[in-house]
Coordinates of C-alpha atoms and ligand atoms in Angstrom, one line a residue:
X1036 CA 21.4 89.2 -21.1
X1037 CA 24.8 89.8 -19.5
X1038 CA 26.1 86.5 -20.9
X1039 CA 25.1 87.3 -24.4
X1040 CA 26.7 90.7 -24.3
X1041 CA 29.9 89.2 -23.0
X1042 CA 29.9 86.7 -25.8
X1043 CA 29.5 89.4 -28.4
X1044 CA 32.3 91.4 -26.8
X1045 CA 34.6 88.5 -26.9
X1046 CA 34.0 87.8 -30.6
X1047 CA 34.7 91.4 -31.3
X1048 CA 37.9 91.3 -29.5
X1049 CA 39.0 88.1 -31.1
X1050 CA 38.3 89.2 -34.6
X1051 CA 39.6 92.7 -34.4
X1052 CA 42.8 92.5 -32.5
X1053 CA 44.9 92.1 -35.6
X1054 CA 43.7 95.4 -37.0
X1055 CA 43.0 97.6 -34.0
X1056 CA 43.2 97.2 -30.4
X1057 CA 40.6 97.9 -27.8
X1058 CA 41.6 98.5 -24.2
X1059 CA 38.7 97.3 -22.2
X1060 CA 40.3 96.0 -19.0
X1061 CA 40.9 98.2 -16.0
X1062 CA 44.6 97.7 -15.1
X1063 CA 45.3 95.7 -11.9
X1064 CA 47.4 97.6 -9.3
X1065 CA 49.2 95.1 -7.1
X1066 CA 48.3 95.6 -3.4
X1067 CA 51.0 96.7 -1.0
X1068 CA 52.7 94.8 1.9
X1069 CA 54.5 97.0 4.4
X1070 CA 56.2 96.6 7.7
X1071 CA 59.2 94.5 8.7
X1072 CA 57.6 91.1 8.8
X1073 CA 56.4 90.0 5.4
X1074 CA 54.8 86.7 4.3
X1075 CA 54.8 85.6 0.7
X1076 CA 53.3 82.4 -0.4
X1077 CA 54.1 81.3 -3.9
X1078 CA 51.5 79.0 -5.5
X1079 CA 50.2 77.9 -8.9
X1080 CA 46.9 79.0 -10.2
X1081 CA 45.0 79.8 -13.4
X1082 CA 44.0 83.0 -15.1
X1083 CA 41.5 83.3 -17.9
X1084 CA 43.4 85.6 -20.3
X1085 CA 41.1 84.2 -23.1
X1086 CA 37.5 83.5 -22.4
X1087 CA 36.9 79.8 -22.1
X1088 CA 40.6 79.0 -21.4
X1089 CA 42.4 78.7 -18.2
X1090 CA 46.1 79.6 -18.4
X1091 CA 48.4 77.9 -15.9
X1092 CA 50.1 80.6 -13.8
X1093 CA 52.2 81.2 -10.8
X1094 CA 51.4 84.0 -8.3
X1095 CA 52.0 85.2 -4.7
X1096 CA 49.5 85.5 -1.9
X1097 CA 46.1 86.6 -3.3
X1098 CA 47.3 86.8 -6.9
X1099 CA 47.3 84.0 -9.4
X1100 CA 49.7 86.0 -11.6
X1101 CA 52.5 88.3 -10.2
X1102 CA 52.4 89.3 -6.5
X1103 CA 51.9 92.1 -4.0
X1104 CA 54.3 95.1 -4.0
X1105 CA 56.6 95.1 -1.0
X1106 CA 57.0 98.7 0.3
X1107 CA 60.1 98.9 2.4
X1108 CA 61.9 101.7 4.2
X1109 CA 65.7 102.1 3.8
X1110 CA 67.3 101.2 7.1
X1111 CA 64.6 98.8 8.2
X1112 CA 65.6 95.2 9.0
X1113 CA 63.0 93.0 7.3
X1114 CA 62.2 89.4 7.9
X1115 CA 60.4 87.7 5.0
X1116 CA 58.9 84.3 4.9
X1117 CA 58.6 82.8 1.4
X1118 CA 56.5 79.7 1.5
X1119 CA 56.5 77.5 -1.5
X1120 CA 53.2 75.7 -1.8
X1121 CA 53.9 74.6 -5.4
X1122 CA 54.7 71.0 -6.4
X1123 CA 57.9 72.3 -7.9
X1124 CA 61.0 73.8 -6.4
X1125 CA 61.6 77.4 -6.8
X1126 CA 63.8 80.3 -5.6
X1127 CA 62.9 84.0 -5.0
X1128 CA 65.6 86.6 -5.8
X1129 CA 65.5 90.3 -4.7
X1130 CA 66.7 91.8 -8.0
X1131 CA 68.7 94.9 -7.5
X1132 CA 68.9 94.8 -3.8
X1133 CA 72.2 94.8 -1.9
X1134 CA 71.8 91.8 0.4
X1135 CA 74.2 89.1 1.5
X1136 CA 74.6 86.0 -0.8
X1137 CA 72.6 83.8 1.5
X1138 CA 69.7 86.3 1.5
X1139 CA 69.9 86.9 -2.3
X1140 CA 67.7 84.1 -3.5
X1141 CA 69.8 83.0 -6.4
X1142 CA 69.8 79.5 -7.9
X1143 CA 71.7 78.0 -4.9
X1144 CA 69.0 79.0 -2.5
X1145 CA 66.2 76.6 -3.5
X1146 CA 62.9 76.5 -1.7
X1147 CA 61.7 72.9 -2.0
X1148 CA 57.9 72.2 -2.2
X1149 CA 56.2 72.6 1.1
X1150 CA 59.0 74.6 2.7
X1151 CA 59.6 78.1 3.8
X1152 CA 62.7 80.2 3.2
X1153 CA 63.2 83.0 5.7
X1154 CA 65.7 85.6 4.6
X1155 CA 66.4 88.5 7.0
X1156 CA 68.2 91.6 5.8
X1157 CA 68.6 95.3 6.4
X1158 CA 67.3 97.4 3.5
X1159 CA 70.4 99.3 2.4
X1160 CA 69.1 100.4 -1.0
X1161 CA 68.2 103.9 -2.1
X1162 CA 64.6 104.8 -3.0
X1163 CA 63.7 103.1 -6.2
X1164 CA 61.8 100.2 -7.6
X1165 CA 63.3 96.7 -7.4
X1166 CA 61.6 93.4 -8.0
X1167 CA 61.5 89.8 -6.9
X1168 CA 61.4 86.8 -9.2
X1169 CA 62.2 83.2 -9.5
X1170 CA 65.8 82.4 -10.2
X1171 CA 65.6 78.6 -10.5
X1172 CA 68.5 77.0 -12.3
X1173 CA 67.5 76.5 -16.0
X1174 CA 63.8 77.2 -15.2
X1175 CA 63.8 80.9 -14.6
X1176 CA 62.2 81.7 -17.9
X1177 CA 59.4 79.2 -17.3
X1178 CA 58.6 80.3 -13.8
X1179 CA 58.9 84.1 -14.4
X1180 CA 56.9 83.8 -17.6
X1181 CA 54.1 82.1 -15.6
X1182 CA 54.0 85.1 -13.3
X1183 CA 56.5 84.4 -10.5
X1184 CA 57.5 88.0 -10.0
X1185 CA 56.5 91.1 -8.0
X1186 CA 57.7 94.6 -7.1
X1187 CA 59.7 96.1 -4.3
X1188 CA 59.5 99.8 -3.7
X1189 CA 62.1 101.3 -1.4
X1190 CA 61.5 104.6 0.3
X1191 CA 64.1 106.8 1.8
X1192 CA 64.3 110.3 3.4
X1193 CA 65.9 112.0 0.3
X1194 CA 63.1 110.9 -1.9
X1195 CA 60.5 111.7 0.8
X1196 CA 61.7 115.3 0.9
X1197 CA 61.0 115.9 -2.8
X1198 CA 57.8 117.2 -4.2
X1199 CA 56.9 114.0 -6.2
X1200 CA 53.7 112.1 -6.7
X1201 CA 53.6 109.2 -4.2
X1202 CA 50.0 108.2 -3.9
X1203 CA 50.4 104.6 -4.9
X1204 CA 47.8 103.5 -7.4
X1205 CA 46.5 107.1 -7.9
X1206 CA 49.3 109.4 -9.2
X1207 CA 52.2 106.9 -8.6
X1208 CA 51.6 103.9 -10.7
X1209 CA 53.7 100.7 -11.1
X1210 CA 53.7 99.3 -14.6
X1211 CA 55.0 95.8 -15.0
X1212 CA 55.3 95.5 -18.8
X1213 CA 55.5 92.1 -20.3
X1214 CA 54.8 90.3 -23.6
X1215 CA 53.7 86.7 -23.7
X1216 CA 53.3 84.0 -26.2
X1217 CA 50.4 81.7 -25.9
X1218 CA 50.1 78.2 -27.5
X1219 CA 47.0 76.8 -29.1
X1220 CA 45.6 75.7 -25.7
X1221 CA 46.3 79.3 -24.4
X1222 CA 49.1 78.2 -22.2
X1223 CA 52.3 80.3 -21.9
X1224 CA 55.1 79.4 -24.2
X1225 CA 58.2 80.8 -22.6
X1226 CA 60.4 79.8 -25.5
X1227 CA 58.3 81.1 -28.4
X1228 CA 59.3 84.2 -30.3
X1229 CA 55.6 84.9 -30.9
X1230 CA 55.3 86.9 -27.7
X1231 CA 52.8 89.3 -29.2
X1232 CA 50.4 89.6 -26.3
X1233 CA 51.0 92.6 -24.0
X1234 CA 50.3 92.2 -20.3
X1235 CA 50.6 95.2 -18.0
X1236 CA 50.5 94.3 -14.3
X1237 CA 49.1 91.0 -15.7
X1238 CA 46.2 92.8 -17.4
X1239 CA 45.6 92.2 -21.1
X1240 CA 44.3 95.2 -23.1
X1241 CA 44.7 97.4 -20.1
X1242 CA 43.5 101.0 -19.6
X1243 CA 44.4 103.2 -16.6
X1244 CA 42.6 106.3 -15.4
X1245 CA 45.2 109.0 -14.4
X1246 CA 44.5 112.4 -12.9
X1247 CA 45.1 115.6 -14.9
X1248 CA 48.4 116.5 -13.1
X1249 CA 52.0 115.3 -12.9
X1250 CA 51.9 111.5 -12.5
X1251 CA 54.7 109.2 -11.7
X1252 CA 55.0 106.0 -13.7
X1253 CA 57.3 103.3 -12.4
X1254 CA 58.1 101.2 -15.4
X1255 CA 59.7 97.8 -15.4
X1256 CA 60.5 95.7 -18.4
X1257 CA 59.6 92.2 -17.0
X1258 CA 59.4 90.6 -20.4
X1259 CA 61.2 87.4 -21.0
X1260 CA 63.2 88.6 -24.0
X1261 CA 61.9 91.8 -25.5
X1262 CA 63.2 95.3 -25.3
X1263 CA 60.7 98.2 -25.3
X1264 CA 61.0 101.6 -26.8
X1265 CA 58.4 103.5 -24.8
X1266 CA 56.8 106.8 -25.6
X1267 CA 53.3 108.3 -25.6
X1268 CA 51.0 108.5 -28.6
X1269 CA 50.8 112.3 -28.3
X1270 CA 54.6 112.4 -28.4
X1271 CA 54.5 114.0 -25.0
X1272 CA 57.8 114.9 -23.4
X1273 CA 58.3 113.1 -20.1
X1274 CA 61.0 113.2 -17.5
X1275 CA 63.0 110.2 -16.2
X1276 CA 63.7 110.7 -12.5
X1277 CA 65.1 107.3 -11.5
X1278 CA 67.0 104.4 -12.7
X1279 CA 67.3 100.8 -11.6
X1280 CA 68.7 101.7 -8.2
X1281 CA 68.0 105.3 -7.3
X1282 CA 67.1 108.8 -8.3
X1283 CA 68.9 110.6 -11.0
X1284 CA 70.7 113.9 -10.2
X1285 CA 67.9 115.8 -12.1
X1286 CA 65.0 114.9 -14.3
X1287 CA 66.0 114.0 -17.8
X1288 CA 63.5 115.1 -20.5
X1289 CA 62.8 112.6 -23.3
X1290 CA 60.1 111.4 -25.7
X1291 CA 61.5 107.8 -26.0
X1292 CA 62.7 105.5 -23.3
X1293 CA 64.4 102.2 -24.1
X1294 CA 64.1 99.5 -21.4
X1295 CA 65.6 96.0 -21.6
X1296 CA 64.5 93.0 -19.6
X1297 CA 65.1 93.6 -15.9
X1298 CA 65.5 97.4 -16.3
X1299 CA 63.4 99.9 -14.4
X1300 CA 62.8 103.6 -14.9
X1301 CA 60.7 106.1 -13.0
X1302 CA 59.2 108.8 -15.2
X1303 CA 57.1 111.9 -14.6
X1304 CA 54.4 112.7 -17.1
X1305 CA 52.5 116.0 -17.0
X1306 CA 48.8 115.5 -17.7
X1307 CA 47.8 118.9 -16.4
X1308 CA 44.9 120.4 -18.3
X1309 CA 44.2 117.2 -20.3
X1310 CA 41.1 116.0 -18.5
X1311 CA 38.9 114.0 -20.8
X1312 CA 41.7 113.2 -23.3
X1313 CA 42.9 109.7 -24.1
X1314 CA 46.5 108.9 -24.9
X1315 CA 48.4 105.7 -25.1
X1316 CA 51.6 104.2 -23.7
X1317 CA 53.2 103.1 -27.0
X1318 CA 56.0 100.9 -28.0
X1319 CA 57.9 102.4 -30.9
X1320 CA 59.5 99.2 -32.1
X1321 CA 60.1 100.7 -35.6
X1322 CA 62.6 103.1 -34.0
X1323 CA 64.6 100.4 -32.2
X1324 CA 67.8 100.0 -34.2
X1325 CA 68.4 96.6 -35.6
X1326 CA 70.3 94.3 -33.2
X1327 CA 67.8 94.5 -30.4
X1328 CA 65.0 92.0 -29.8
X1329 CA 62.0 94.0 -30.8
X1330 CA 63.6 95.8 -33.7
X1331 CA 62.7 95.1 -37.3
X1332 CA 65.7 92.8 -37.4
X1333 CA 67.0 91.4 -34.1
X1334 CA 70.5 91.0 -35.6
X1335 CA 72.8 93.9 -36.0
X1336 CA 74.2 92.7 -39.2
X1337 CA 73.4 90.0 -41.7
X1338 CA 70.0 88.5 -42.3
X1339 CA 69.8 86.3 -39.2
X1340 CA 66.3 85.5 -38.0
X1341 CA 64.7 83.9 -35.0
X1342 CA 62.0 81.4 -36.0
X1343 CA 58.7 83.2 -35.9
X1344 CA 60.2 86.6 -35.2
X1345 CA 59.1 88.4 -38.3
X1346 CA 55.5 87.2 -37.9
X1347 CA 55.3 88.7 -34.4
X1348 CA 53.3 91.9 -34.9
X1349 CA 55.2 93.7 -32.1
X1350 CA 58.6 93.4 -33.8
X1351 CA 59.7 96.5 -35.6
X1352 CA 56.3 98.2 -35.4
X1353 CA 54.7 100.9 -33.3
X1354 CA 52.0 99.5 -31.1
X1355 CA 49.9 100.9 -28.3
X1356 CA 50.5 99.0 -25.1
X1357 CA 48.0 100.7 -22.7
X1358 CA 45.3 103.3 -22.9
X1359 CA 45.5 106.3 -20.5
X1360 CA 42.2 108.1 -19.8
X1361 CA 42.9 111.4 -18.3
X1362 CA 40.5 112.0 -15.4
X1363 CA 39.9 114.9 -12.9
X1364 CA 42.9 116.0 -10.9
X1365 CA 43.1 114.9 -7.2
X1366 CA 42.6 117.3 -4.3
X1367 CA 46.3 118.3 -3.9
X1368 CA 48.0 117.5 -7.1
X1369 CA 51.6 117.7 -7.9
X1370 CA 51.9 120.1 -10.8
X1371 CA 55.6 120.7 -11.2
X1372 CA 58.6 118.8 -12.3
X1373 CA 61.5 119.3 -9.8
X1374 CA 64.6 120.8 -11.1
X1375 CA 67.0 118.6 -9.1
X1376 CA 66.6 115.3 -7.3
X1377 CA 69.6 114.0 -5.5
X1378 CA 73.4 114.0 -5.5
X1379 CA 74.8 111.2 -7.7
X1380 CA 78.4 110.4 -7.1
X1381 CA 79.8 107.9 -9.5
X1382 CA 82.9 106.1 -8.3
X1383 CA 85.9 107.6 -10.0
X1384 CA 87.9 105.3 -12.3
X1385 CA 91.0 106.1 -10.3
X1386 CA 89.5 104.2 -7.4
X1387 CA 89.5 100.9 -9.2
X1388 CA 91.9 98.2 -8.2
X1389 CA 90.9 95.6 -10.8
X1390 CA 89.5 95.4 -14.3
X1391 CA 87.5 92.3 -15.2
X1392 CA 86.7 91.4 -18.8
X1393 CA 83.6 89.6 -19.9
X1394 CA 83.2 88.7 -23.6
X1395 CA 79.9 87.4 -25.0
X1396 CA 80.1 84.9 -27.8
X1397 CA 79.5 83.2 -30.2
X1398 CA 79.8 85.8 -32.9
X1399 CA 77.3 85.0 -35.6
X1400 CA 77.4 86.7 -39.0
X1401 CA 74.4 85.9 -41.0
X1402 CA 73.3 82.4 -40.1
X1403 CA 70.0 81.9 -38.3
X1404 CA 70.8 79.7 -35.4
X1405 CA 73.2 82.1 -33.8
X1406 CA 70.4 84.5 -32.6
X1407 CA 68.9 81.8 -30.4
X1408 CA 72.2 81.1 -28.7
X1409 CA 73.2 79.4 -26.6
X1410 CA 75.4 82.4 -25.8
X1411 CA 78.3 82.2 -23.4
X1412 CA 80.4 84.5 -21.3
X1413 CA 84.1 84.2 -21.5
X1414 CA 83.7 81.0 -23.5
X1415 CA 82.1 79.2 -20.5
X1416 CA 78.6 78.0 -20.2
X1417 CA 77.1 78.3 -16.7
X1418 CA 78.1 75.4 -14.5
X1419 CA 76.7 75.4 -11.0
X1420 CA 79.9 73.7 -9.8
X1421 CA 82.3 76.4 -11.2
X1422 CA 83.0 79.7 -9.5
X1423 CA 83.8 81.9 -12.5
X1424 CA 85.2 84.9 -10.5
X1425 CA 86.4 85.6 -7.1
X1426 CA 86.2 89.3 -6.1
X1427 CA 88.2 90.4 -3.1
X1428 CA 86.0 92.0 -0.5
X1429 CA 85.8 95.8 -0.8
X1430 CA 87.3 95.7 -4.3
X1431 CA 86.4 98.6 -6.6
X1432 CA 86.3 97.1 -10.0
X1433 CA 85.8 98.1 -13.6
X1434 CA 83.9 95.5 -15.6
X1435 CA 84.6 95.5 -19.3
X1436 CA 81.8 93.9 -21.2
X1437 CA 82.3 93.1 -24.9
X1438 CA 79.5 91.7 -27.0
X1439 CA 80.8 89.7 -30.0
X1440 CA 77.4 88.3 -30.8
X1441 CA 74.8 89.6 -33.4
X1442 CA 72.2 90.7 -30.8
X1443 CA 72.2 93.1 -27.9
X1444 CA 72.2 91.5 -24.4
X1445 CA 71.1 93.1 -21.1
X1446 CA 73.8 92.3 -18.6
X1447 CA 72.7 92.1 -14.9
X1448 CA 74.8 91.6 -11.8
X1449 CA 73.7 90.7 -8.3
X1450 CA 74.9 92.3 -5.1
X1451 CA 75.8 95.7 -6.4
X1452 CA 74.5 98.8 -8.2
X1453 CA 77.0 100.1 -10.7
X1454 CA 77.8 103.3 -12.7
X1455 CA 78.2 103.0 -16.4
X1456 CA 81.6 104.5 -17.4
X1457 CA 81.1 104.4 -21.2
X1458 CA 79.3 102.6 -24.0
X1459 CA 81.7 102.0 -26.8
X1460 CA 83.9 104.8 -25.5
X1461 CA 81.1 107.3 -25.1
X1462 CA 79.8 108.5 -21.7
X1463 CA 76.3 107.2 -20.9
X1464 CA 73.3 109.3 -21.8
X1465 CA 72.0 111.4 -18.8
X1466 CA 69.2 109.0 -18.1
X1467 CA 71.7 106.1 -17.6
X1468 CA 74.1 108.2 -15.5
X1469 CA 72.7 106.9 -12.2
X1470 CA 72.7 103.7 -10.2
X1471 CA 72.1 100.7 -12.5
X1472 CA 72.0 96.9 -12.2
X1473 CA 71.2 96.1 -15.8
X1474 CA 73.0 97.5 -18.8
X1475 CA 72.4 96.7 -22.4
X1476 CA 75.6 95.7 -24.3
X1477 CA 74.8 96.4 -28.0
X1478 CA 76.1 94.0 -30.6
X1479 CA 79.8 94.5 -31.4
X1480 CA 80.2 97.1 -28.7
X1481 CA 81.9 97.3 -25.3
X1482 CA 80.4 98.7 -22.1
X1483 CA 82.4 99.5 -19.0
X1484 CA 80.9 100.0 -15.5
X1485 CA 82.5 100.6 -12.1
X1486 CA 81.2 99.3 -8.8
X1487 CA 82.3 98.4 -5.3
X1488 CA 81.8 95.0 -3.7
X1489 CA 81.2 96.0 -0.2
X1490 CA 79.4 94.9 3.0
X1491 CA 79.0 91.3 2.2
X1492 CA 81.6 88.5 1.7
X1493 CA 80.9 84.8 1.8
X1494 CA 83.5 82.1 1.1
X1495 CA 80.8 79.6 0.1
X1496 CA 77.8 81.3 -1.4
X1497 CA 78.2 83.0 -4.7
X1498 CA 76.3 85.8 -6.4
X1499 CA 75.3 85.7 -10.1
X1500 CA 75.8 87.8 -13.2
X1501 CA 73.9 87.0 -16.4
X1502 CA 72.0 88.1 -19.4
X1503 CA 68.5 89.1 -18.4
X1504 CA 66.9 87.7 -21.5
X1505 CA 65.7 84.8 -19.5
X1506 CA 66.1 82.1 -22.2
X1507 CA 69.7 83.2 -22.6
X1508 CA 70.3 83.0 -18.9
X1509 CA 68.7 79.5 -18.7
X1510 CA 70.8 78.4 -21.6
X1511 CA 74.1 79.2 -19.8
X1512 CA 74.7 82.9 -20.4
X1513 CA 75.5 83.3 -16.7
X1514 CA 78.4 83.2 -14.3
X1515 CA 78.8 83.2 -10.6
X1516 CA 81.2 85.1 -8.3
X1517 CA 82.3 84.9 -4.7
X1518 CA 83.0 88.0 -2.8
X1519 CA 85.9 86.8 -0.7
X1520 CA 87.4 88.3 2.3
X1521 CA 91.1 87.2 2.0
X1522 CA 91.8 88.6 5.5
X1523 CA 89.1 86.6 7.3
X1524 CA 91.2 84.0 8.9
X1525 CA 92.3 81.4 6.2
X1526 CA 95.1 79.2 7.6
X1527 CA 97.4 77.1 5.5
X1528 CA 101.0 76.4 5.0
X1529 CA 103.0 77.7 2.1
X1530 CA 106.7 77.0 1.5
X1531 CA 109.0 79.5 -0.1
X1532 CA 107.6 83.0 -0.5
X1533 CA 105.1 82.1 -3.2
X1534 CA 101.8 83.7 -2.4
X1535 CA 99.0 81.1 -2.7
X1536 CA 95.8 80.9 -0.8
X1537 CA 92.9 78.4 -0.8
X1538 CA 89.3 79.3 -0.1
X1539 CA 87.0 78.2 1.1
X1540 CA 89.1 75.9 3.3
X1541 CA 87.8 73.6 4.6
X1542 CA 85.4 73.2 1.6
X1543 CA 82.5 71.1 0.8
X1544 CA 82.3 71.3 -3.0
X1545 CA 85.4 73.0 -4.4
X1546 CA 88.5 74.9 -3.4
X1547 CA 89.6 78.0 -5.2
X1548 CA 93.3 78.7 -5.3
X1549 CA 94.7 82.1 -5.8
X1550 CA 98.3 82.4 -6.9
X1551 CA 100.0 85.7 -7.3
X1552 CA 101.0 85.1 -10.9
X1553 CA 98.9 82.5 -12.6
X1554 CA 101.0 82.6 -15.7
X1555 CA 104.0 81.3 -13.6
X1556 CA 102.3 78.0 -12.8
X1557 CA 104.0 75.0 -14.3
X1558 CA 101.9 72.3 -12.7
X1559 CA 99.4 71.7 -10.0
X1560 CA 99.3 68.4 -8.1
X1561 CA 96.9 67.1 -5.5
X1562 CA 97.8 64.3 -3.1
X1563 CA 96.0 62.7 -0.2
X1564 CA 97.0 62.6 3.5
X1565 CA 99.5 59.7 2.9
X1566 CA 101.1 61.3 -0.2
X1567 CA 99.3 59.4 -2.9
X1568 CA 98.6 61.4 -6.0
X1569 CA 94.8 62.1 -6.6
X1570 CA 94.1 61.8 -10.3
X1571 CA 90.3 61.8 -10.1
X1572 CA 89.6 65.5 -9.7
X1573 CA 89.1 68.3 -12.1
X1574 CA 91.7 71.1 -11.7
X1575 CA 90.5 74.1 -13.7
X1576 CA 92.4 77.3 -14.3
X1577 CA 89.9 80.1 -14.4
X1578 CA 90.0 83.2 -16.5
X1579 CA 90.3 85.4 -13.5
X1580 CA 93.7 83.8 -12.6
X1581 CA 92.4 81.5 -10.0
X1582 CA 92.4 77.7 -9.9
X1583 CA 89.4 75.7 -8.9
X1584 CA 89.4 72.2 -7.8
X1585 CA 86.1 70.4 -7.6
X1586 CA 86.4 68.1 -4.6
X1587 CA 82.8 66.8 -4.6
X1588 CA 83.9 63.2 -5.2
X1589 CA 86.7 63.2 -2.6
X1590 CA 86.2 61.6 0.8
X1591 CA 86.6 64.0 3.7
X1592 CA 90.0 64.5 5.1
X1593 CA 93.3 66.3 4.6
X1594 CA 94.9 66.9 1.1
X1595 CA 98.0 68.6 0.0
X1596 CA 98.3 70.7 -3.1
X1597 CA 101.6 71.4 -4.7
X1598 CA 101.6 74.5 -6.9
X1599 CA 104.8 74.3 -9.0
X1600 CA 105.7 77.7 -10.4
X1601 CA 108.6 79.3 -12.2
X1602 CA 109.3 81.1 -9.0
X1603 CA 109.2 78.1 -6.6
X1604 CA 106.8 75.7 -5.1
X1605 CA 103.8 76.5 -2.8
X1606 CA 102.3 73.7 -0.8
X1607 CA 98.8 74.2 0.6
X1608 CA 97.1 72.0 3.1
X1609 CA 93.5 71.6 2.0
X1610 CA 90.6 70.1 4.0
X1611 CA 87.6 68.5 2.5
X1612 CA 84.6 68.5 4.9
Ligands
LIG1018 CU1 66.6 89.6 -12.1 CU2 69.8 87.3 -11.5 O1 68.1 88.4 -11.8
LIG1019 CU1 69.3 90.1 -9.8
LIG1020 CU1 71.3 87.6 -23.9

């Protein structure tokens, strides 16, 4: 009897999804891991998103898709074991968290099959929702699409002192919003633009029961490519209280909230007196301006298309994502929206000691291919062997991001939270005036942010910045930067008074050379210990005014670098490990 009923239900779902949607599955709420010793085990699995089909997935611990939520306290020192039980290599990155390069879990920190990576770090972040996900070189989209992601919620005393809903799973609900494309065999297709299936916390056709009171929704766009324009089907006003990396100064009222891949927002929704009603979390794709993935036209100008884009029923349309059944209030409900939250102190522009410019290309007017990229930053495709930027430790920098392509890109940087200065010359809207680690750079526009690179420096291990549309990232729209402490004991010989320093030195893979005026360089010459010129190495002048020398193929020993400038000659003694 049960089987027959199930079969009928499936048929109904399969044949009616095109016209209407039924939300029949109770949303999964990821369980919580607390404490300072946390074990994560990443493994492959299968999930039956479609009856009769097993989709290959990746999950953590008890989950075959996504993972538990790590609930951490600011100030705690945590020790995490990430065991990789898969047949493939992976990495696990703590997106948004301010940790040292070696604890960051970027593409350099691989976890080979059968091994355990054990980062240890102090939680320095403000109360907010962060996340962890695979960051494997060129395979991030594939692994994250399969489910290799989970949430991190940080608590701190400032947040704890506010009257806010914080009963996880009851009035404080994490919502991992994703869209997925399935192939004919119902396997994920990370590269397809037919990502028309919505998963929330990994649940397809999800409903959630929420109490008739003020509830807190922690939204994350964990989609591979898509931007969402969230609202509620009753056009309710809701209040954003937090951004990627912290609370806002005060709740910001709104009826629409745009989130790009990687971005998070905490919102309060007042359901008081609505017991028995049903509303929906809705994506208002028709109201996304052209130029965003998810809008009627993903290109800001011209007729460019992504293959399959226009046949994806989510693009440019308004679609319910999740059903909300309003249930009885809890015993001690929160019924008010606070008037203020925290003190947000953006770094003043006057504090900046450097401006770094990043330009996204290619610029594509019209033609189709340009929307799929590959896109590059400052003309360079990501190369694991090239350090794109070297940031002096404790620098306060303005990053100037200009998008010359036809499509908006969400830019993400590791290590720091930043403050947006302006978007095409205009101060950010109130809901973006807090701590951020992802910012959308619209087509043909410039975004500036300010941040400080403090607490962590490492001469060897870089951090990443990249587009958080994962296919773009994997295709090379990424760069890496070292935060370098120039005063941490580099020793070398320079002649004359030309300022030139090499780091790291000794080095295993490459040296970076900083010269006080890169435009003054006439020639750079490398010779070995007995004075023979070394012709076999690549000497690259970087956009940030440094020189990098890949020494991977050199045998270990002492080398001499002659930097011939219009002001004189600097000679550096370089050591290859
Ligand atoms: Cu969410 Cu570099 O990543
Ligand atoms: Cu990150
Ligand atoms: Cu992009």
